[in-house]
Short mmCIF file of C-alpha atoms and ligand atoms in Angstrom, two decimals:
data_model
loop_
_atom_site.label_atom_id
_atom_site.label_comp_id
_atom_site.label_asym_id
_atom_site.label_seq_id
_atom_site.Cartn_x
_atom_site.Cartn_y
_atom_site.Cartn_z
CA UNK A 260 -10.27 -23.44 -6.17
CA UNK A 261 -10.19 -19.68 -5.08
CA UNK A 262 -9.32 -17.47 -7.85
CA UNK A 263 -7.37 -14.38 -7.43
CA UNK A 264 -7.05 -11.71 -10.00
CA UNK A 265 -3.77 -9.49 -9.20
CA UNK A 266 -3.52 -6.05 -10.64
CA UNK A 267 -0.48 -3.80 -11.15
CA UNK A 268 1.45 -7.12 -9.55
CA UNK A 269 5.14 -5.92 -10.97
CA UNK A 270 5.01 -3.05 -8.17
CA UNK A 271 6.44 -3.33 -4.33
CA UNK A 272 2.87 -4.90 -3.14
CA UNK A 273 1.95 -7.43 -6.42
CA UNK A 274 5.30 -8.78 -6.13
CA UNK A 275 5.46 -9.24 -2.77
CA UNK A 276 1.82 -11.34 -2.85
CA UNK A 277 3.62 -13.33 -6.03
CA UNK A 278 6.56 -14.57 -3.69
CA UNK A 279 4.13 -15.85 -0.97
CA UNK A 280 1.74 -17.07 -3.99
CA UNK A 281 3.51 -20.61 -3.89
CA UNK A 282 2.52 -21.50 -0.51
CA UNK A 283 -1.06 -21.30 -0.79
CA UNK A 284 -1.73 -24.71 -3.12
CA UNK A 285 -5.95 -23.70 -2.57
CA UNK A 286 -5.50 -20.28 -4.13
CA UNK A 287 -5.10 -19.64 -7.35
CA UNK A 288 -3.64 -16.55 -8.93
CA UNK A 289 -3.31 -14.75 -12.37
CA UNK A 290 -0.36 -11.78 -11.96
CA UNK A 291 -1.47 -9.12 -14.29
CA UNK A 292 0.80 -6.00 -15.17
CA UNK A 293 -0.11 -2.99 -17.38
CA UNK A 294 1.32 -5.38 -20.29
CA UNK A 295 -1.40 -8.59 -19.71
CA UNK A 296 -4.28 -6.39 -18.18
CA UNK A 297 -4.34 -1.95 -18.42
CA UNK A 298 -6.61 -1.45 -16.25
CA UNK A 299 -7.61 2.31 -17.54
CA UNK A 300 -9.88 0.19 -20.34
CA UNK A 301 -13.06 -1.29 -18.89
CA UNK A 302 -13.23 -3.20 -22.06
CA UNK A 303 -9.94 -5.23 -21.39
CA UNK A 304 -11.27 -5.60 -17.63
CA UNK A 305 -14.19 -7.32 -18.64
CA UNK A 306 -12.37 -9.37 -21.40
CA UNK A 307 -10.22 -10.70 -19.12
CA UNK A 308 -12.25 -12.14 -16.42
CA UNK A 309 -14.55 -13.87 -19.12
CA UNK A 310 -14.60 -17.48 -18.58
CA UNK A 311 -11.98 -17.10 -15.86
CA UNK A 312 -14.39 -17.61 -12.46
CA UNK A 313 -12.45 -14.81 -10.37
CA UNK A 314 -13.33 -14.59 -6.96
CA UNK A 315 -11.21 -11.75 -6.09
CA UNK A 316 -9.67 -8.74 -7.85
CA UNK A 317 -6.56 -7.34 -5.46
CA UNK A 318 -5.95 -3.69 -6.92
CA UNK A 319 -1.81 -3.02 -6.63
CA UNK A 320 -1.76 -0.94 -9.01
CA UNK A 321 -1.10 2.73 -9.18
CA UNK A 322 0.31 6.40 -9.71
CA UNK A 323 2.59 6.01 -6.29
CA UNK A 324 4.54 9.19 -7.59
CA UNK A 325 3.77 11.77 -5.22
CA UNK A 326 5.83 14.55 -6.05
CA UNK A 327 5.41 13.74 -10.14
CA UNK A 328 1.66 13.75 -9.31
CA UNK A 329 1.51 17.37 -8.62
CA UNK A 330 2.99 18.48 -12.40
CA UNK A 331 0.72 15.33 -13.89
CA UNK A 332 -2.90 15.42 -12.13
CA UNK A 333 -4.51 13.90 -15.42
CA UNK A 334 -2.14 11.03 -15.76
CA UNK A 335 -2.55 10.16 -11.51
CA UNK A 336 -6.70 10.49 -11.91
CA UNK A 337 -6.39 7.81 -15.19
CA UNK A 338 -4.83 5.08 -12.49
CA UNK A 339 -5.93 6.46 -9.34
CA UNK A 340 -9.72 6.83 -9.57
CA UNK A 341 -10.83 6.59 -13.34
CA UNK A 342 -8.99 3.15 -13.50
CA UNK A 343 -10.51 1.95 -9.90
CA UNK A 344 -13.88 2.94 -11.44
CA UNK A 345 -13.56 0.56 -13.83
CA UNK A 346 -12.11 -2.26 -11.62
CA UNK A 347 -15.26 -1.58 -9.27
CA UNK A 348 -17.32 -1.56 -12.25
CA UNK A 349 -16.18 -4.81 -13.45
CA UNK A 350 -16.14 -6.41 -9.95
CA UNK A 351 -19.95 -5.76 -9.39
CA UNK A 352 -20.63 -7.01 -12.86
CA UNK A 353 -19.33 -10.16 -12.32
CA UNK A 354 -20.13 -10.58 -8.30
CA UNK A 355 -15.85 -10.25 -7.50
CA UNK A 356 -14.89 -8.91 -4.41
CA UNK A 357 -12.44 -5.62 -4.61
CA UNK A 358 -9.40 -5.48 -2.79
CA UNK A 359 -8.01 -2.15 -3.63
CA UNK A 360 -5.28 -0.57 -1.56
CA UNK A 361 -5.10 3.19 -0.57
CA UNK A 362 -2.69 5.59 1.58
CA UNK A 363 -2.61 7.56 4.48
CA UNK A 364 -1.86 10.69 2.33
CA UNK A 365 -5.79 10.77 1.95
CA UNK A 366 -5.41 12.34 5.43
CA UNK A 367 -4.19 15.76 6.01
CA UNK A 368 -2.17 15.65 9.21
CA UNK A 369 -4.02 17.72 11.83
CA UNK A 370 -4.65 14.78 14.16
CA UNK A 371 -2.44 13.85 16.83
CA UNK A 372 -3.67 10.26 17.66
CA UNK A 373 -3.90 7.08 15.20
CA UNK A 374 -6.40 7.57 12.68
CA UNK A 375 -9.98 5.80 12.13
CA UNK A 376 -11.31 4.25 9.54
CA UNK A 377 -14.44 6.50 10.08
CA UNK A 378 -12.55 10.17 10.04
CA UNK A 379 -12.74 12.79 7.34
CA UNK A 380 -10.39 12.39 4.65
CA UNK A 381 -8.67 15.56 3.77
CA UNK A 382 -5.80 15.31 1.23
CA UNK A 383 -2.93 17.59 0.76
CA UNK A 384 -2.21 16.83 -2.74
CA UNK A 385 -2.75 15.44 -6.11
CA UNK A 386 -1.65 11.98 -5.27
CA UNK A 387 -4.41 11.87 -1.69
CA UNK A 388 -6.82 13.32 -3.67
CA UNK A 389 -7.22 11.02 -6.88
CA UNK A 390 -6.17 8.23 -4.43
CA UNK A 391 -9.55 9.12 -2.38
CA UNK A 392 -11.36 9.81 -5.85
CA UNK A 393 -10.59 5.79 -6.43
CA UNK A 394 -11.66 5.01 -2.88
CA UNK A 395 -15.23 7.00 -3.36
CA UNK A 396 -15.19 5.56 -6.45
CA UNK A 397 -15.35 2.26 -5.12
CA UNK A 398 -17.97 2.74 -2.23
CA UNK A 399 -20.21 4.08 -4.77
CA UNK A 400 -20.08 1.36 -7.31
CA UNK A 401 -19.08 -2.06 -5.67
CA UNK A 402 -21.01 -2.91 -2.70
CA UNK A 403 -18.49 -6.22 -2.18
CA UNK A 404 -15.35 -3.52 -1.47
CA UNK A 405 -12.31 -4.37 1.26
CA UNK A 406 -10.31 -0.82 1.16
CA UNK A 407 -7.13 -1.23 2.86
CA UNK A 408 -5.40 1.88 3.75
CA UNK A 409 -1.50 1.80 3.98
CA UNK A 410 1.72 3.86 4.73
CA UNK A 411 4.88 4.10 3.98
CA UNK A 412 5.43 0.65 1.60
CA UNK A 413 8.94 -0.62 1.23
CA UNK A 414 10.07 -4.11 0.08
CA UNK A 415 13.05 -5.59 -1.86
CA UNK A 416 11.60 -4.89 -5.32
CA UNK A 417 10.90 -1.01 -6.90
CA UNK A 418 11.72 2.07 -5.75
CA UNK A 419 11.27 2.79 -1.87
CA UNK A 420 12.27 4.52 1.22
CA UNK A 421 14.82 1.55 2.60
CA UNK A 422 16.45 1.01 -0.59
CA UNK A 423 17.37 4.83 -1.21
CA UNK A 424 19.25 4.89 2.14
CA UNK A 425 20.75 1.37 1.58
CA UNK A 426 22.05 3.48 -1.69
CA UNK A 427 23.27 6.67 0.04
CA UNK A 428 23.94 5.48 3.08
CA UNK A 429 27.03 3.63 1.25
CA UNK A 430 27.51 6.90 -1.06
CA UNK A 431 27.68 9.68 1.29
CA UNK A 432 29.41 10.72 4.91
CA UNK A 433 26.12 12.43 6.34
CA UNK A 434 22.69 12.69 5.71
CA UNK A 435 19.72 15.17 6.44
CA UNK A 436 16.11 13.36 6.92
CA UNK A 437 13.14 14.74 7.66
CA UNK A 438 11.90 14.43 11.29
CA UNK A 439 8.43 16.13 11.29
CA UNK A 440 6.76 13.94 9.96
CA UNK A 441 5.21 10.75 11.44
CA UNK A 442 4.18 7.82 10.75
CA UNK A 443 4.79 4.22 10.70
CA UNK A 444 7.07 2.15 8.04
CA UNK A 445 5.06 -1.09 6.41
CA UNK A 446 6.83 -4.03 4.80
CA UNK A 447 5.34 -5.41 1.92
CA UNK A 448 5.62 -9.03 2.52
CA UNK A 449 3.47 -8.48 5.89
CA UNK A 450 0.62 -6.78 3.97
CA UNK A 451 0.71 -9.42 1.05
CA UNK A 452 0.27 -12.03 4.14
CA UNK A 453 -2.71 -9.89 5.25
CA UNK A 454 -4.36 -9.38 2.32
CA UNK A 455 -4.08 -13.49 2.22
CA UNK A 456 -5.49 -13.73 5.28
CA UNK A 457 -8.24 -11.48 4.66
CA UNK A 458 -9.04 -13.70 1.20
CA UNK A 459 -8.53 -16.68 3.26
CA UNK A 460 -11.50 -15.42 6.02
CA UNK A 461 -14.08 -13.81 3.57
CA UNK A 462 -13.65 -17.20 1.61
CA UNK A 463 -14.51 -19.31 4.93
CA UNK A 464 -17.06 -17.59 5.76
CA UNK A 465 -20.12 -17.40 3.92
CA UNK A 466 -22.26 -15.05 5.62
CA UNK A 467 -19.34 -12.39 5.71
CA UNK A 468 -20.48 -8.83 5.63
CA UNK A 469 -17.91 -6.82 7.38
CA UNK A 470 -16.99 -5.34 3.30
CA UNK A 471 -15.31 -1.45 3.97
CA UNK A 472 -12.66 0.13 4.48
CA UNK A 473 -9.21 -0.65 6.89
CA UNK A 474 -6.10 0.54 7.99
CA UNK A 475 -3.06 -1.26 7.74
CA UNK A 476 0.38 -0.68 8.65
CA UNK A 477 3.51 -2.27 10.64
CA UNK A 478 2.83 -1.22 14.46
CA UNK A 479 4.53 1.31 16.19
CA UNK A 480 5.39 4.91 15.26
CA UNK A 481 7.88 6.69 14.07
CA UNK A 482 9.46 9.59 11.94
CA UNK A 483 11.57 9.30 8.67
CA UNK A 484 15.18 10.11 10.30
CA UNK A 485 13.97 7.24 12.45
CA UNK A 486 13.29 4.96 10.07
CA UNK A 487 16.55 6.23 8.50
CA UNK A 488 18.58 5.76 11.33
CA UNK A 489 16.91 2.48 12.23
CA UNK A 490 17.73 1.28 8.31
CA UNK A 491 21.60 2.80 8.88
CA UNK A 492 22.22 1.17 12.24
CA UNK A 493 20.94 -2.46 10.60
CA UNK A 494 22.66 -2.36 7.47
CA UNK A 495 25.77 -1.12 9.52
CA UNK A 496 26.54 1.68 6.97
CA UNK A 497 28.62 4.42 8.64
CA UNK A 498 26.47 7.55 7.31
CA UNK A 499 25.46 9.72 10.01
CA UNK A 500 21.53 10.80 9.47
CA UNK A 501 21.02 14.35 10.85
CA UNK A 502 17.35 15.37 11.85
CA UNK A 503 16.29 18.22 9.38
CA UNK A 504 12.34 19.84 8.97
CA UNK A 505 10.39 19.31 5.86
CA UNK A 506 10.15 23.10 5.43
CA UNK A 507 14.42 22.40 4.54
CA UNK A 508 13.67 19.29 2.08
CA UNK A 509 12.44 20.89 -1.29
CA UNK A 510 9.82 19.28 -2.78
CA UNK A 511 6.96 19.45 -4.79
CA UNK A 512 4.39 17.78 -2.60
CA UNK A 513 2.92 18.67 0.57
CA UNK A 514 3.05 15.82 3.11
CA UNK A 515 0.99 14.96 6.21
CA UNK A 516 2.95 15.81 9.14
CA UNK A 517 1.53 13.12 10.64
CA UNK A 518 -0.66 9.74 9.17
CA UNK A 519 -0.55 7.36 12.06
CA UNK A 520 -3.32 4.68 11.33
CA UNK A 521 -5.15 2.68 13.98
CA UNK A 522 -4.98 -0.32 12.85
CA UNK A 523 -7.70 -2.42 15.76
CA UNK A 524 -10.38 -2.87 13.08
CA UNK A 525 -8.26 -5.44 10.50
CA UNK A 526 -6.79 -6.73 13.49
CA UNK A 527 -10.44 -7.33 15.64
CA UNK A 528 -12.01 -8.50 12.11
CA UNK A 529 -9.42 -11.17 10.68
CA UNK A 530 -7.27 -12.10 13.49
CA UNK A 531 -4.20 -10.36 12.18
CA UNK A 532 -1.41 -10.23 14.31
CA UNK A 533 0.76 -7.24 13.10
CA UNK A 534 4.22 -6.89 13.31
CA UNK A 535 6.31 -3.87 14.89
CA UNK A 536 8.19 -1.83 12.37
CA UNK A 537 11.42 -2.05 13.91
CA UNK A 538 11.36 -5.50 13.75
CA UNK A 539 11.05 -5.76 9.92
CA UNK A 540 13.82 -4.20 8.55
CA UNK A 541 16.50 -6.73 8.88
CA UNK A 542 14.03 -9.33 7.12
CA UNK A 543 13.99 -6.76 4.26
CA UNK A 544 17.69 -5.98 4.05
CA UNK A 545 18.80 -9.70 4.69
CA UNK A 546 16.08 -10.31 1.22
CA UNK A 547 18.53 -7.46 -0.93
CA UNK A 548 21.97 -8.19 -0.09
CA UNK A 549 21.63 -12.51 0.10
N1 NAP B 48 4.59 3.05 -2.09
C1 NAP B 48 4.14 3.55 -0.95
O1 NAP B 48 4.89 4.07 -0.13
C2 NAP B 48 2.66 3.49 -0.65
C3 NAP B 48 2.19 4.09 0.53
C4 NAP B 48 0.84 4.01 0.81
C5 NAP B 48 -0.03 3.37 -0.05
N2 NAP B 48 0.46 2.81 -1.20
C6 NAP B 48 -0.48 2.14 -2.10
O2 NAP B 48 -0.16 0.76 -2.11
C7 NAP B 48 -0.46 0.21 -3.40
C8 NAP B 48 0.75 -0.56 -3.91
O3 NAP B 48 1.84 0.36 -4.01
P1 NAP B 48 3.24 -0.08 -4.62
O4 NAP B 48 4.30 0.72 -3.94
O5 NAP B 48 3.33 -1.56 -4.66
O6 NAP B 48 3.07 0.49 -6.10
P2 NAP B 48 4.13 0.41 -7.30
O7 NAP B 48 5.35 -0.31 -6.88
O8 NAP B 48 4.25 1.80 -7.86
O9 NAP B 48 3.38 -0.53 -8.35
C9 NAP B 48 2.26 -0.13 -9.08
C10 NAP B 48 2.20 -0.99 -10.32
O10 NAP B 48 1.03 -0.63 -11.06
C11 NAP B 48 1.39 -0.60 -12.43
N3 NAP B 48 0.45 0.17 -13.25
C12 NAP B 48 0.47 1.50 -13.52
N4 NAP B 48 -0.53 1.81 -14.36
C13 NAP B 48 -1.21 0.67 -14.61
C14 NAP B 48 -2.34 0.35 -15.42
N5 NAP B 48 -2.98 1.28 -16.15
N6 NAP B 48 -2.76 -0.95 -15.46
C15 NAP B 48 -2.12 -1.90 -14.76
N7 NAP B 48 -1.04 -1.66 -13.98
C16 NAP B 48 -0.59 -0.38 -13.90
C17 NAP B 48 2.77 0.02 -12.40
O11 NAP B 48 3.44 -0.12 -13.62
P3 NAP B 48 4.55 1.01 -14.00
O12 NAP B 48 5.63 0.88 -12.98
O13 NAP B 48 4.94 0.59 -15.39
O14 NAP B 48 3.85 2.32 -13.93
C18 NAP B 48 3.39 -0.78 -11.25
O15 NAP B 48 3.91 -2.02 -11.69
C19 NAP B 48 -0.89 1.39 -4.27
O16 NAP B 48 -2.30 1.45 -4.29
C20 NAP B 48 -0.36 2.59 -3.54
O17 NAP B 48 -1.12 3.75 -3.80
C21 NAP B 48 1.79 2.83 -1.51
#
């Protein structure tokens, strides 16, 4: 049996791959949280994969804070790249592939078509930059590596886009969301299916060697007051979302203005059919209010 160590798996992502857990009888999984497993101590890494056979190590965990990041750099570096070290240390040790996620904010914004895999990484802030620390940090110490790039997570679980407008959208008359900046929305559940999927192949397949880095994101494109709108107009809340500019939204992080991904690499390598972003959102509200 396939076994699957899960890191940081109380967050958006971990839980997400915990709910679709059940249908994979083949796989097994051990859920770790900062509580079981703190994955800032290499020590308790390597304890806990001793005698355990782990195939795979899926990385969900992180410093997702963006704004907070930029008044704590020390405490986003710990998880975001000092942590992954050790993950990536561990992993090659013991022959485990590393899954680790990353983020479009490891690109500045300056390109007006989906990004590559293969283009320069220039991050605006703290968060992008100890995120792409942990990425580096990876390449350079565990050869058997899958780094999936993502954007804009939501899910039922944590704190997320969707669920603050759910919340204000039933709290307020009007609304101002940013409009310069573009993206594309991805729902957990449909990266927890791909990063199943991408177990599922690398475990069929002995002679794999396709290990790197990936984008992955819903398809489509789109700015926040869409994605606002879109999340109003499902959940039928009455708020009216006005279009504002980020240079009228205090806060304490820069932002790319816009972190497209091109996603045709995950989907040439694994098969992965991806689904639009539009089409996602009532699966996600439908989840919270049943
Ligand atoms: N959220 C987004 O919009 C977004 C966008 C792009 C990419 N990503 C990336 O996607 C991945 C998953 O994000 P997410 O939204 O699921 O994150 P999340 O909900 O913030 O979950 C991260 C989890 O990691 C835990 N954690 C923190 N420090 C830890 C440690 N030292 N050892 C073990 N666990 C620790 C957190 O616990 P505490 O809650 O107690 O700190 C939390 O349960 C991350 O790599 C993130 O950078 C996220």
């Amino acid at each position: 049996m396939t076994k699957i160590l899960i890191t940081g798996s109380k967050g958006q992502l971990g839980t997400e791959i915990k709910e679709l857990s059940a249908k994979f009888s083949n796989l097994q999984f051990f859920f770790t949280d900062i509580e079981e497993l703190d994955i800032s101590s290499l020590d308790a890494i390597s304890n806990y994969l001793k005698d355990k056979q782990i195939s795979y190590i899926v990385n969900c965990a992180a410093y997702t804070n963006v704004d907070q990041a930029e008044e704590n750099e020390d405490a986003a570096r710990l998880i975001n790249a000092d942590a992954v070290k050790n993950l990536a240390t561990a992993a090659s040790q013991n022959n485990i592939t590393l899954i680790h996620i990353s983020t479009d904010y490891v690109f500045s914004g300056d390109n007006s078509t989906p990004y590559t895999e293969d283009q320069k990484a220039k991050p605006m802030g703290v968060y992008g930059r100890t995120k792409f620390e942990g990425e580096e940090n990876v390449r350079s110490t565990c050869k058997k590596h899958i780094i999936i790039r993502t954007s804009w997570l939501y899910s039922p679980f944590g704190k997320n886009f969707l669920k603050t407008m759910l919340r204000l959208g039933k709290e307020k008359d009007s609304l101002g969301v940013v409009s310069d900046q573009i993206g594309t929305p991805t729902y957990a559940h449909d990266l927890a299916s791909a990063i199943i999927r991408i177990i599922e192949s690398i475990d069929k397949n002995s002679k794999f060697n396709d290990f790197g880095t990936y984008h992955y994101s819903n398809e489509g494109v789109c700015s926040w007051y869409d994605f606002a709108t879109e999340i109003q107009n499902t959940s039928k809340n009455k708020c009216k979302i006005n279009s504002i500019e980020s240079m009228d939204f205090q806060c304490l992080a820069k932002r790319p203005h816009y972190s497209v991904l091109n996603k045709s690499k995950i989907k040439h390598i694994f098969t992965i059919e991806i689904p639009h972003w539009r089409s996602r959102i009532e699966h996600c509200i439908k989840r919270i209010t049943e």
